[in-house]
Amino acid sequence: MNKWYNTKSEHNDVILSTRVRFARNLEDFPFPCRLDAEGREKVCQTVRDALSDVSGIKLHYIEMENLTHKQAVALAERHLISPEFASPQKGRALLLSEDESVSIMLCEEDHIRIQVIKGGLDLDGAFDLANKIDDLLDSKLKYAFDERIGYLTQCPTNLGTGMRASVMMHLPALSECNQMSKLASTVSKLGLTIRGSYGEGTNVKGDIFQLSNQVTMGISEKSALDNLKAITMQIATQERSAGEEFIKNVNVLDRITRAYGILSSARLLSTEEMLDLFSWVRLGSVYGINEADIGKINELTEKMQAATLACTYGENLTDNERDEIRAKTVRETLFNA
Amino acid sequence: MNKWYNTKSEHNDVILSTRVRFARNLEDFPFPCRLDAEGREKVCQTVRDALSDVSGIKLHYIEMENLTHKQAVALAERHLISPEFASPQKGRALLLSEDESVSIMLCEEDHIRIQVIKGGLDLDGAFDLANKIDDLLDSKLKYAFDERIGYLTQCPTNLGTGMRASVMMHLPALSECNQMSKLASTVSKLGLTIRGSYGEGTNVKGDIFQLSNQVTMGISEKSALDNLKAITMQIATQERSAGEEFIKNVNVLDRITRAYGILSSARLLSTEEMLDLFSWVRLGSVYGINEADIGKINELTEKMQAATLACTYGENLTDNERDEIRAKTVRETLFNA
């Protein structure tokens, strides 16, 4: 089955993906941190039952304790769970759709974390689907909800809508021209935050940044999404205009063409180098310098990270063997070579 | 006209070129360091006249003071003069054949330095041609010669035959496997020396080493050449056998294929990077990993160094412009791209 990143998407020159997640809790249970394994299992089972008949989406139920460490880390690499959720704990489960666009963490920080990922910029699509699942749960379960505050969550920063919406943006020109700290300070004044692709405190890899809303109280979901969308489009415009200038520089052109040359010829590729080279090749593709398929780059970005690759090709591979498979798969996928 | 490096040559998987040079002085003049400009000019003129009718070779007479600094450095880059000879001094001249295989420095350290370069391993060919020119000069001029000592030279290390023969060898496997210092100590016991391609005290670039005889007294030219040839062939055998193992390593294969990818795609190339990449691509070509033309690599190695390139494309080019032309020429020459 096609994954979410194989679908055609809008604005995918700059915007890789969109995510919307809702944090929800059940009134009849304490927050997960106050539950023992048995209590958490009860929560998981309750939600699982409530979601047994989502129309049109088949959700797989995965008990986290049954996964190997690599399998769990692979889910985090693909942003389907939080890195913290990958550590083994009894009484945690994941509901995951076949195309990996819907993932619902049970008994992470909150009882329920509904997440929807879409390719490119698709805040409405992601919100609508998350909302549909949320409505179904709401009709069957009793959410912890306060008329004045909104949804109750373990962390106060999620109180209110419990919604975090984000877009993953590729911003090589702004980043290489040292515009990111200025941009970060601007968006923070507008109630947003921009940071590395694995969230707070993570390094930026391949010039990929995550822009997300910070405010969940005193603002409707629609306003939050409209605000995020408007600022995303502004940043995309800035990136495109910076990019036009950027690629005129022969040093930049050299980085782009070399990245293409190396990806098409290397026999060993680390994840880090691959992501860095993808960033340049992607930039080149956007400006017609090469004909690299951005969809395939997105796909390889998901599939070729260390743990995900290990789950596909063997968990006991050495680093060198992984780097060899990665290089070969990239050559074959991007260059038919 | 074809240059010496465009000709087909033997053992060119390991041996790039062969050089033989004779140091000679005229009895009727003090050594150049004891001559003023007028005296040096007289020496130059005397030798020029004596060589006006070498059969089959057209020699251009170049007064060094008429060259720009770049033009002089370019000659040194191509090993046609010593680096020291490139500094402007009145009363120094160069006789240079069209194909650049014969170059005769006048009033360098000695009055006459006859040098012949041949592609690949060709000690006999290089010696015979140098000898022919030497015989002609000997028939017309009075050499400083002592029956017991042999040819008299300014530096005592050249006394006797006055001959230095050398081969330029590409030794990536021995070098990368850290065999060079052991090899250097072995050859020194055999009266030879091995060092960077620009002689004593120069850095090794692109794993290219110069192996030369050190002894000029108490040994005939023929013995010196036979000795050098035998040891050259032994080192070549060692390199080939080390190479067979070396290229089985995936890290080495990766270096080779990447080098090819970068050379075929880069828009900027420094001399140093080019030589390093050539080293890997050349190794790959020897073992059939790529189909790079070694003759073209030799040609580019001569033509694409900084000063030589500047003399062809413009002396006022910036570093960046030079790197751009170098990358473009390499792409076009090696890859028709």
XYZ file of C-alpha atoms in Angstrom:
674
model
C 0.000 0.000 0.000
C 1.098 3.554 -0.733
C 2.397 5.489 2.236
C 1.384 9.079 2.861
C 4.688 10.339 1.395
C 4.018 8.647 -1.951
C 1.000 10.820 -2.634
C 1.137 13.956 -4.739
C 1.211 17.071 -2.650
C 0.973 20.826 -2.906
C 3.854 23.243 -2.362
C 6.189 20.300 -2.023
C 9.090 22.396 -3.314
C 9.325 23.892 0.170
C 6.829 22.007 2.335
C 7.495 18.333 2.932
C 4.601 17.420 5.155
C 1.844 18.615 7.449
C 0.959 17.178 10.840
C -1.963 17.765 13.173
C -2.209 16.109 16.548
C -4.810 16.233 19.284
C -4.045 15.476 22.930
C -7.005 13.896 24.704
C -7.628 12.271 28.066
C -10.381 10.145 29.548
C -12.302 11.530 32.476
C -12.509 8.211 34.290
C -8.763 7.575 34.486
C -5.859 9.452 36.096
C -3.190 10.725 33.653
C -0.875 7.937 32.416
C 1.971 8.983 34.713
C -0.309 8.170 37.662
C -1.431 4.811 36.263
C 0.196 1.414 36.774
C 0.643 -1.020 33.875
C -2.765 -2.545 34.444
C -4.462 0.841 34.446
C -2.687 1.843 31.242
C -3.674 -1.415 29.580
C -7.274 -0.717 30.494
C -7.030 2.721 28.826
C -5.478 1.204 25.716
C -8.188 -1.437 25.481
C -10.940 1.127 25.996
C -9.700 3.319 23.155
C -9.022 0.338 20.923
C -12.614 -0.833 21.326
C -13.974 2.638 20.633
C -11.999 2.790 17.390
C -12.913 -0.658 16.118
C -15.099 0.823 13.411
C -13.500 3.967 11.964
C -14.936 4.018 8.484
C -12.424 3.736 5.650
C -9.310 3.406 7.796
C -7.841 0.155 8.968
C -5.913 0.713 12.176
C -3.333 -1.809 13.360
C -3.041 -2.202 17.100
C 0.583 -2.461 18.202
C 1.551 -3.121 21.801
C 4.786 -1.245 22.277
C 6.279 -3.835 24.612
C 6.120 -6.401 21.793
C 8.401 -4.373 19.549
C 12.165 -4.702 19.423
C 14.109 -1.581 20.279
C 14.941 -1.051 16.584
C 11.294 -1.376 15.557
C 10.279 1.220 18.114
C 13.067 3.609 17.131
C 12.092 3.143 13.471
C 8.595 4.423 14.291
C 10.123 7.488 15.955
C 12.401 8.092 12.956
C 9.311 8.282 10.772
C 7.618 10.655 13.253
C 4.876 8.111 13.972
C 5.605 8.139 17.695
C 7.543 10.483 19.967
C 11.161 9.480 20.693
C 10.165 9.100 24.352
C 7.393 6.618 23.439
C 10.018 4.286 21.920
C 11.355 3.250 25.327
C 9.745 -0.041 26.359
C 6.923 0.266 28.879
C 4.095 -2.144 29.500
C 0.656 -0.707 28.840
C 1.482 1.500 25.893
C 0.054 0.918 22.469
C -0.044 2.453 19.019
C -2.882 2.467 16.525
C -1.391 2.851 13.078
C -3.048 3.071 9.677
C -1.681 1.112 6.720
C -0.446 4.235 4.915
C 1.080 5.540 8.174
C -0.866 8.788 7.885
C -2.819 8.117 11.079
C -1.011 7.167 14.271
C -2.583 7.219 17.693
C -0.329 6.857 20.729
C -2.075 5.445 23.746
C -0.714 6.257 27.202
C 2.108 8.467 26.111
C 2.014 11.759 28.112
C -1.752 11.841 27.606
C -4.154 8.926 27.277
C -4.674 9.611 23.602
C -2.522 11.380 21.044
C -4.178 11.412 17.643
C -1.782 12.324 14.848
C -2.414 12.734 11.146
C 0.390 13.317 8.608
C -0.203 14.515 5.061
C 2.288 15.177 2.267
C 3.025 18.794 1.312
C 0.853 21.554 2.771
C -2.524 20.155 3.784
C -3.565 21.552 7.147
C -7.280 21.251 6.381
C -6.968 17.663 5.212
C -4.929 16.662 8.239
C -7.265 18.497 10.608
C -10.411 17.023 9.068
C -9.161 13.476 9.404
C -7.939 13.976 12.974
C -11.252 15.612 13.750
C -13.206 12.722 12.326
C -11.353 10.269 14.583
C -11.738 12.648 17.506
C -15.507 12.901 16.942
C -15.853 9.152 16.880
C -13.943 8.806 20.137
C -15.906 11.658 21.656
C -19.172 9.908 20.844
C -18.082 6.740 22.597
C -15.866 7.881 25.443
C -16.023 10.540 28.103
C -13.205 13.041 27.484
C -11.689 15.040 30.325
C -13.073 18.422 29.320
C -13.722 21.679 31.150
C -16.242 24.193 29.748
C -13.977 27.155 30.561
C -10.535 25.664 29.854
C -11.261 23.140 27.124
C -9.551 19.747 26.835
C -7.599 18.815 29.933
C -4.062 17.569 29.302
C -1.214 16.514 31.501
C 1.045 19.357 30.408
C -0.470 22.834 30.781
C 0.990 23.918 27.426
C -1.568 21.674 25.708
C -4.649 22.756 27.672
C -7.476 24.179 25.588
C -7.644 22.822 22.060
C -4.993 20.198 22.798
C -4.028 20.695 19.189
C -0.552 21.016 17.783
C -0.324 21.617 14.051
C 2.981 21.698 12.233
C 4.553 21.810 8.812
C 7.920 20.359 7.897
C 9.725 22.851 5.678
C 12.890 22.573 3.599
C 14.613 25.939 3.923
C 18.122 25.633 2.467
C 18.454 29.184 1.155
C 17.214 30.871 4.341
C 19.259 28.522 6.465
C 22.511 28.803 4.521
C 22.117 32.574 4.357
C 21.838 32.617 8.172
C 18.261 33.905 8.226
C 16.897 31.275 10.598
C 17.511 32.902 13.972
C 15.862 36.119 12.801
C 12.975 34.086 11.438
C 12.654 32.119 14.668
C 12.383 35.269 16.709
C 9.765 36.699 14.328
C 7.528 33.625 14.357
C 7.736 33.325 18.140
C 6.076 36.752 18.382
C 3.269 35.341 16.239
C 2.610 32.406 18.549
C 4.602 29.885 16.511
C 7.885 28.101 16.935
C 10.391 26.798 14.394
C 12.968 24.145 15.185
C 14.714 20.919 14.063
C 12.607 18.211 12.456
C 12.466 16.052 15.589
C 11.152 18.875 17.749
C 12.501 20.751 20.701
C 16.244 20.576 21.224
C 16.938 18.430 18.166
C 19.543 19.281 15.571
C 18.594 20.552 12.180
C 19.300 17.883 9.562
C 19.277 18.573 5.855
C 17.948 22.113 6.384
C 14.570 20.719 7.396
C 12.629 22.740 9.952
C 9.384 22.175 11.793
C 7.071 25.158 12.145
C 4.265 24.699 14.686
C 1.653 26.589 16.694
C 2.399 27.132 20.365
C -0.853 28.596 21.637
C -3.702 26.215 22.565
C -5.722 28.430 24.929
C -7.992 31.321 23.953
C -7.818 30.509 20.282
C -9.992 28.276 18.130
C -8.529 25.418 16.114
C -9.498 27.242 12.943
C -7.713 30.446 13.928
C -4.620 28.494 14.916
C -4.598 26.661 11.575
C -5.238 29.845 9.565
C -2.421 31.595 11.395
C -0.018 28.717 10.801
C -1.015 28.463 7.151
C -0.551 32.171 6.498
C 2.884 32.252 8.081
C 3.907 29.020 6.338
C 3.048 30.588 3.000
C 5.013 33.720 3.883
C 8.071 31.701 4.828
C 7.713 29.646 1.644
C 7.661 32.868 -0.355
C 10.760 34.102 1.465
C 12.547 30.802 0.829
C 11.657 30.858 -2.862
C 12.850 34.403 -3.282
C 16.069 33.731 -1.336
C 16.501 30.552 -3.377
C 16.389 32.405 -6.696
C 19.421 34.452 -5.640
C 21.082 31.615 -3.778
C 21.418 29.278 -6.730
C 23.111 31.965 -8.839
C 26.174 31.514 -6.640
C 28.617 29.102 -8.277
C 29.560 27.698 -4.871
C 25.928 26.728 -4.351
C 25.646 25.284 -7.839
C 28.780 23.285 -7.081
C 27.252 21.926 -3.864
C 24.116 20.928 -5.777
C 25.846 19.210 -8.679
C 28.361 17.447 -6.409
C 25.587 16.176 -4.154
C 23.974 14.664 -7.234
C 27.295 13.179 -8.349
C 27.998 11.668 -4.939
C 24.528 10.201 -4.453
C 24.736 8.596 -7.873
C 28.149 7.063 -7.249
C 28.831 6.451 -3.542
C 29.037 2.886 -2.245
C 28.683 3.925 1.396
C 26.276 6.541 2.754
C 25.554 7.444 6.365
C 22.082 8.766 7.240
C 23.533 12.148 8.064
C 25.395 12.527 4.784
C 22.381 11.264 2.837
C 20.113 13.889 4.397
C 22.654 16.629 3.738
C 23.036 15.582 0.089
C 19.266 15.246 -0.330
C 18.919 18.831 0.815
C 21.147 20.066 -1.999
C 19.720 17.752 -4.641
C 16.181 18.736 -3.656
C 17.124 22.395 -4.036
C 18.588 21.608 -7.448
C 15.447 19.796 -8.495
C 13.229 22.723 -7.485
C 15.278 25.049 -9.698
C 15.585 22.651 -12.632
C 19.325 22.034 -12.148
C 18.684 18.313 -11.976
C 15.674 16.083 -12.514
C 15.707 14.303 -9.183
C 12.255 13.081 -8.168
C 11.296 14.881 -4.942
C 8.715 12.215 -4.134
C 11.421 9.573 -4.229
C 13.665 11.705 -2.037
C 10.816 11.965 0.496
C 10.348 8.230 0.367
C 14.061 7.498 0.820
C 14.233 10.002 3.680
C 11.610 7.922 5.485
C 12.893 4.494 4.572
C 16.664 4.867 4.686
C 17.168 6.083 8.229
C 19.144 3.698 10.424
C 16.489 1.877 12.431
C 13.852 1.798 9.676
C 16.435 0.376 7.277
C 17.487 -2.204 9.872
C 13.858 -3.311 10.315
C 13.604 -3.904 6.585
C 17.010 -5.411 5.861
C 18.025 -7.046 9.132
C 18.517 -5.830 12.670
C 21.982 -7.330 13.017
C 23.583 -5.438 10.154
C 26.828 -3.614 10.929
C 27.013 0.147 10.375
C 29.060 -0.455 7.234
C 26.528 -2.926 5.858
C 23.715 -0.460 6.509
C 25.662 2.313 4.783
C 26.217 0.006 1.825
C 22.523 -0.892 1.503
C 21.583 2.765 1.863
C 23.980 3.826 -0.904
C 22.790 1.044 -3.191
C 19.106 1.738 -2.596
C 19.584 5.461 -3.188
C 21.457 4.789 -6.432
C 18.804 2.388 -7.644
C 15.824 4.476 -6.563
C 16.977 7.908 -7.686
C 19.173 7.027 -10.646
C 18.156 3.504 -11.719
C 21.892 2.845 -11.437
C 51.485 19.173 -31.683
C 51.177 16.240 -29.334
C 52.913 16.656 -25.996
C 54.962 13.848 -24.505
C 52.084 12.897 -22.187
C 49.752 12.255 -25.128
C 51.853 9.384 -26.382
C 51.112 5.757 -25.569
C 53.334 4.436 -22.848
C 54.284 1.216 -21.100
C 53.374 0.294 -17.532
C 51.276 3.427 -17.292
C 48.993 1.791 -14.730
C 51.690 2.555 -12.153
C 54.359 4.594 -13.916
C 53.382 8.034 -15.156
C 56.620 9.234 -16.652
C 60.376 8.824 -16.869
C 62.954 11.594 -16.692
C 66.671 11.649 -17.347
C 68.782 14.734 -16.849
C 72.446 15.469 -17.329
C 74.282 18.244 -15.510
C 77.103 19.704 -17.620
C 79.430 22.690 -17.368
C 81.733 24.499 -19.763
C 85.410 24.482 -18.999
C 85.951 28.071 -20.091
C 83.451 29.650 -17.703
C 83.117 29.754 -13.902
C 79.978 28.091 -12.484
C 76.831 30.246 -12.951
C 76.820 31.400 -9.313
C 80.198 33.034 -9.968
C 79.085 34.708 -13.214
C 77.457 38.107 -13.653
C 74.498 38.586 -16.021
C 76.772 39.278 -18.966
C 78.786 36.119 -18.347
C 75.640 34.046 -18.028
C 74.275 35.484 -21.248
C 77.477 34.503 -22.996
C 77.068 30.906 -21.761
C 73.451 30.828 -22.934
C 74.408 32.114 -26.367
C 77.266 29.642 -26.698
C 75.041 26.659 -25.968
C 72.238 28.012 -28.134
C 74.594 28.245 -31.111
C 75.920 24.754 -30.512
C 72.384 23.353 -30.555
C 71.181 25.200 -33.643
C 71.128 21.993 -35.672
C 69.898 19.087 -33.519
C 68.426 16.773 -36.105
C 64.724 16.097 -35.786
C 64.063 18.351 -32.798
C 63.044 21.971 -32.941
C 64.165 23.753 -29.818
C 62.605 27.084 -28.810
C 64.924 29.513 -27.079
C 63.212 31.239 -24.141
C 64.918 33.956 -22.137
C 63.582 33.536 -18.629
C 63.543 37.262 -17.898
C 61.010 37.736 -20.710
C 58.445 35.474 -19.050
C 55.785 36.624 -16.642
C 55.914 35.083 -13.204
C 52.919 32.861 -14.052
C 54.531 31.636 -17.264
C 57.686 30.692 -15.391
C 55.767 28.965 -12.603
C 53.746 27.101 -15.231
C 56.962 25.624 -16.629
C 57.926 24.467 -13.129
C 54.470 22.940 -12.608
C 55.053 20.815 -15.678
C 58.533 19.817 -14.432
C 60.189 21.544 -17.397
C 62.326 23.729 -15.139
C 63.237 23.581 -11.465
C 61.067 25.692 -9.131
C 64.185 27.731 -8.316
C 64.730 28.529 -12.024
C 61.320 30.227 -12.143
C 62.538 33.260 -10.184
C 63.453 36.018 -12.640
C 67.159 36.447 -13.263
C 68.865 38.008 -16.254
C 71.059 35.621 -18.191
C 69.042 32.463 -17.798
C 67.442 30.708 -20.715
C 65.501 27.573 -21.559
C 65.636 25.502 -24.709
C 62.333 23.689 -25.054
C 61.107 21.234 -27.680
C 57.631 21.543 -29.148
C 56.342 18.383 -27.429
C 57.960 19.499 -24.153
C 59.899 16.244 -23.894
C 63.257 18.019 -24.131
C 64.042 20.974 -21.907
C 67.501 22.396 -21.390
C 68.035 24.902 -18.592
C 70.960 27.230 -19.164
C 72.669 28.810 -16.165
C 70.609 27.135 -13.497
C 72.904 25.595 -10.874
C 75.101 24.280 -13.690
C 75.696 25.825 -17.095
C 73.667 23.142 -18.821
C 70.922 20.873 -17.520
C 69.638 18.588 -20.267
C 66.321 16.956 -19.376
C 64.252 14.456 -21.337
C 60.761 13.323 -20.226
C 58.989 10.285 -21.635
C 55.553 8.882 -20.826
C 55.333 5.670 -18.801
C 58.523 3.679 -18.159
C 61.103 4.491 -20.823
C 64.515 4.929 -19.234
C 66.364 3.812 -22.363
C 64.402 6.141 -24.627
C 64.904 9.085 -22.323
C 68.591 8.313 -21.874
C 69.234 7.860 -25.599
C 67.690 11.198 -26.481
C 69.520 13.050 -23.696
C 72.679 11.316 -24.779
C 72.256 12.360 -28.384
C 71.957 16.014 -27.368
C 74.876 15.599 -24.996
C 77.044 14.118 -27.752
C 76.251 17.008 -30.053
C 77.179 19.542 -27.391
C 80.284 17.576 -26.505
C 81.403 17.699 -30.140
C 81.095 21.474 -30.255
C 81.916 22.695 -26.755
C 84.585 21.961 -24.192
C 82.920 20.336 -21.155
C 84.420 20.652 -17.683
C 85.529 17.037 -17.287
C 88.066 15.256 -15.145
C 89.383 11.848 -16.189
C 89.268 10.515 -12.652
C 86.104 12.215 -11.350
C 84.021 12.544 -14.495
C 81.801 15.547 -15.264
C 82.420 18.470 -12.938
C 79.320 20.022 -11.434
C 78.692 22.799 -8.963
C 77.144 20.505 -6.381
C 79.324 17.535 -5.389
C 76.287 15.225 -5.339
C 76.198 15.427 -9.140
C 79.900 14.833 -9.786
C 80.703 11.853 -11.988
C 77.999 10.962 -14.472
C 76.052 14.150 -13.698
C 73.026 12.029 -14.427
C 69.817 11.894 -12.441
C 67.185 9.459 -13.708
C 63.765 9.235 -12.170
C 60.348 7.698 -12.601
C 57.080 9.217 -11.447
C 54.980 6.478 -9.867
C 51.365 6.373 -8.769
C 51.317 4.288 -5.578
C 47.876 4.656 -3.968
C 47.683 1.183 -2.443
C 51.178 1.241 -0.918
C 50.685 4.809 0.237
C 47.211 4.370 1.768
C 48.362 1.163 3.464
C 51.223 3.134 5.056
C 53.966 1.207 3.265
C 55.854 4.256 1.999
C 58.221 4.941 4.872
C 59.340 1.324 4.919
C 59.788 1.459 1.155
C 61.736 4.713 1.364
C 64.171 3.222 3.829
C 64.614 0.123 1.658
C 65.324 2.019 -1.559
C 67.755 4.360 0.179
C 69.925 1.325 0.959
C 69.930 0.589 -2.766
C 71.212 4.022 -3.730
C 67.805 5.427 -4.631
C 65.439 7.932 -3.090
C 61.658 8.222 -3.231
C 59.802 11.451 -2.493
C 57.027 13.854 -3.529
C 56.595 14.612 -7.221
C 58.315 18.013 -7.007
C 61.449 16.572 -5.412
C 63.102 17.030 -2.079
C 60.933 18.420 0.699
C 57.775 18.656 -1.399
C 54.433 17.224 -0.320
C 53.035 14.128 -1.882
C 50.037 15.019 -4.038
C 47.643 12.438 -5.395
C 49.830 9.558 -4.158
C 52.414 10.345 -6.823
C 56.023 9.640 -5.906
C 59.311 10.248 -7.632
C 61.880 7.475 -7.480
C 65.402 8.507 -8.516
C 69.008 7.434 -8.394
C 71.253 9.186 -5.898
C 74.693 7.863 -6.796
C 76.607 9.543 -9.633
C 80.148 8.545 -8.759
C 81.765 5.134 -9.249
C 78.849 3.831 -11.284
C 78.231 3.883 -15.016
C 75.097 5.446 -16.476
C 74.021 2.035 -17.661
C 74.357 0.458 -14.215
C 72.470 3.340 -12.628
C 69.644 2.991 -15.141
C 69.500 -0.802 -14.809
C 69.379 -0.501 -11.039
C 66.598 2.086 -11.179
C 64.644 0.067 -13.701
C 64.849 -3.145 -11.683
C 63.690 -1.484 -8.488
C 60.950 0.418 -10.315
C 59.588 -2.860 -11.635
C 59.719 -4.388 -8.170
C 57.807 -1.484 -6.654
C 55.280 -1.643 -9.487
C 54.760 -5.337 -8.728
C 54.301 -4.554 -5.033
C 51.799 -1.803 -5.847
C 49.838 -4.072 -8.163
C 49.670 -6.836 -5.614
C 48.714 -4.418 -2.815
C 46.149 -2.870 -5.178
C 44.399 -6.196 -5.809
C 43.667 -6.477 -2.092
C 43.095 -2.774 -1.573
C 40.208 -2.433 -3.986
C 38.303 -5.285 -2.333
C 37.656 -2.963 0.605
C 34.262 -1.278 0.230
C 35.652 1.944 1.717
C 38.196 2.051 -1.098
C 35.569 1.240 -3.707
C 33.474 4.063 -2.231
C 36.398 6.507 -2.554
C 36.902 5.455 -6.172
C 33.266 5.708 -7.241
C 32.725 8.981 -5.370
C 35.828 10.510 -6.950
C 34.369 9.635 -10.334
C 30.992 11.088 -9.336
C 32.511 14.314 -8.065
C 34.779 14.858 -11.068
C 31.831 14.338 -13.382
C 29.607 16.795 -11.535
C 31.585 19.467 -9.650
C 31.435 23.080 -10.806
C 34.480 24.121 -8.792
C 37.707 22.147 -8.430
C 40.946 23.193 -6.774
C 44.210 21.726 -8.095
C 44.715 19.832 -4.870
C 41.269 18.230 -4.893
C 41.577 17.416 -8.584
C 44.871 15.576 -8.031
C 43.429 13.684 -5.075
C 40.348 12.645 -7.078
C 42.484 11.729 -10.103
C 44.437 9.388 -7.866
C 41.296 7.434 -6.959
C 39.813 7.486 -10.438
C 43.104 6.329 -11.927
C 43.172 3.437 -9.471
C 39.593 2.596 -10.454
C 40.474 2.673 -14.125
C 43.435 0.307 -13.621
C 41.130 -2.226 -11.963
C 38.247 -1.821 -14.405
C 35.920 -0.116 -11.909
C 35.505 2.796 -14.267
C 36.570 3.517 -17.830
C 38.409 6.759 -17.220
C 41.100 7.413 -19.819
C 44.458 7.469 -18.028
C 46.056 9.376 -20.895
C 43.499 12.136 -20.472
C 44.085 12.187 -16.721
C 47.817 12.635 -17.399
C 47.057 15.443 -19.811
C 44.728 17.213 -17.378
C 47.264 16.810 -14.587
C 49.731 18.787 -16.700
C 47.325 21.367 -18.077
C 45.000 22.083 -15.165
C 47.476 23.164 -12.523
C 47.074 26.759 -11.407
C 49.759 28.650 -13.330
C 49.553 26.541 -16.495
C 45.793 27.027 -16.557
C 46.231 30.769 -16.017
C 48.667 30.973 -18.945
C 46.055 29.354 -21.192
C 42.882 31.057 -19.943
C 44.095 34.405 -18.591
C 46.563 35.462 -15.958
C 44.114 37.733 -14.153
C 41.552 35.077 -13.343
C 40.421 34.861 -9.719
C 40.891 31.596 -7.826
C 37.182 30.903 -8.172
C 37.248 31.473 -11.925
C 40.214 29.145 -12.257
C 38.440 26.480 -10.198
C 35.394 26.863 -12.436
C 37.380 26.468 -15.658
C 39.223 23.491 -14.180
C 35.962 21.749 -13.217
C 34.437 22.441 -16.621
C 37.490 21.260 -18.555
C 37.728 18.083 -16.489
C 34.025 17.350 -17.067
C 34.332 17.937 -20.780
C 37.614 16.083 -21.236
C 36.937 13.017 -19.110
C 33.175 12.681 -19.413
C 32.183 14.664 -22.522
C 29.731 16.322 -20.116
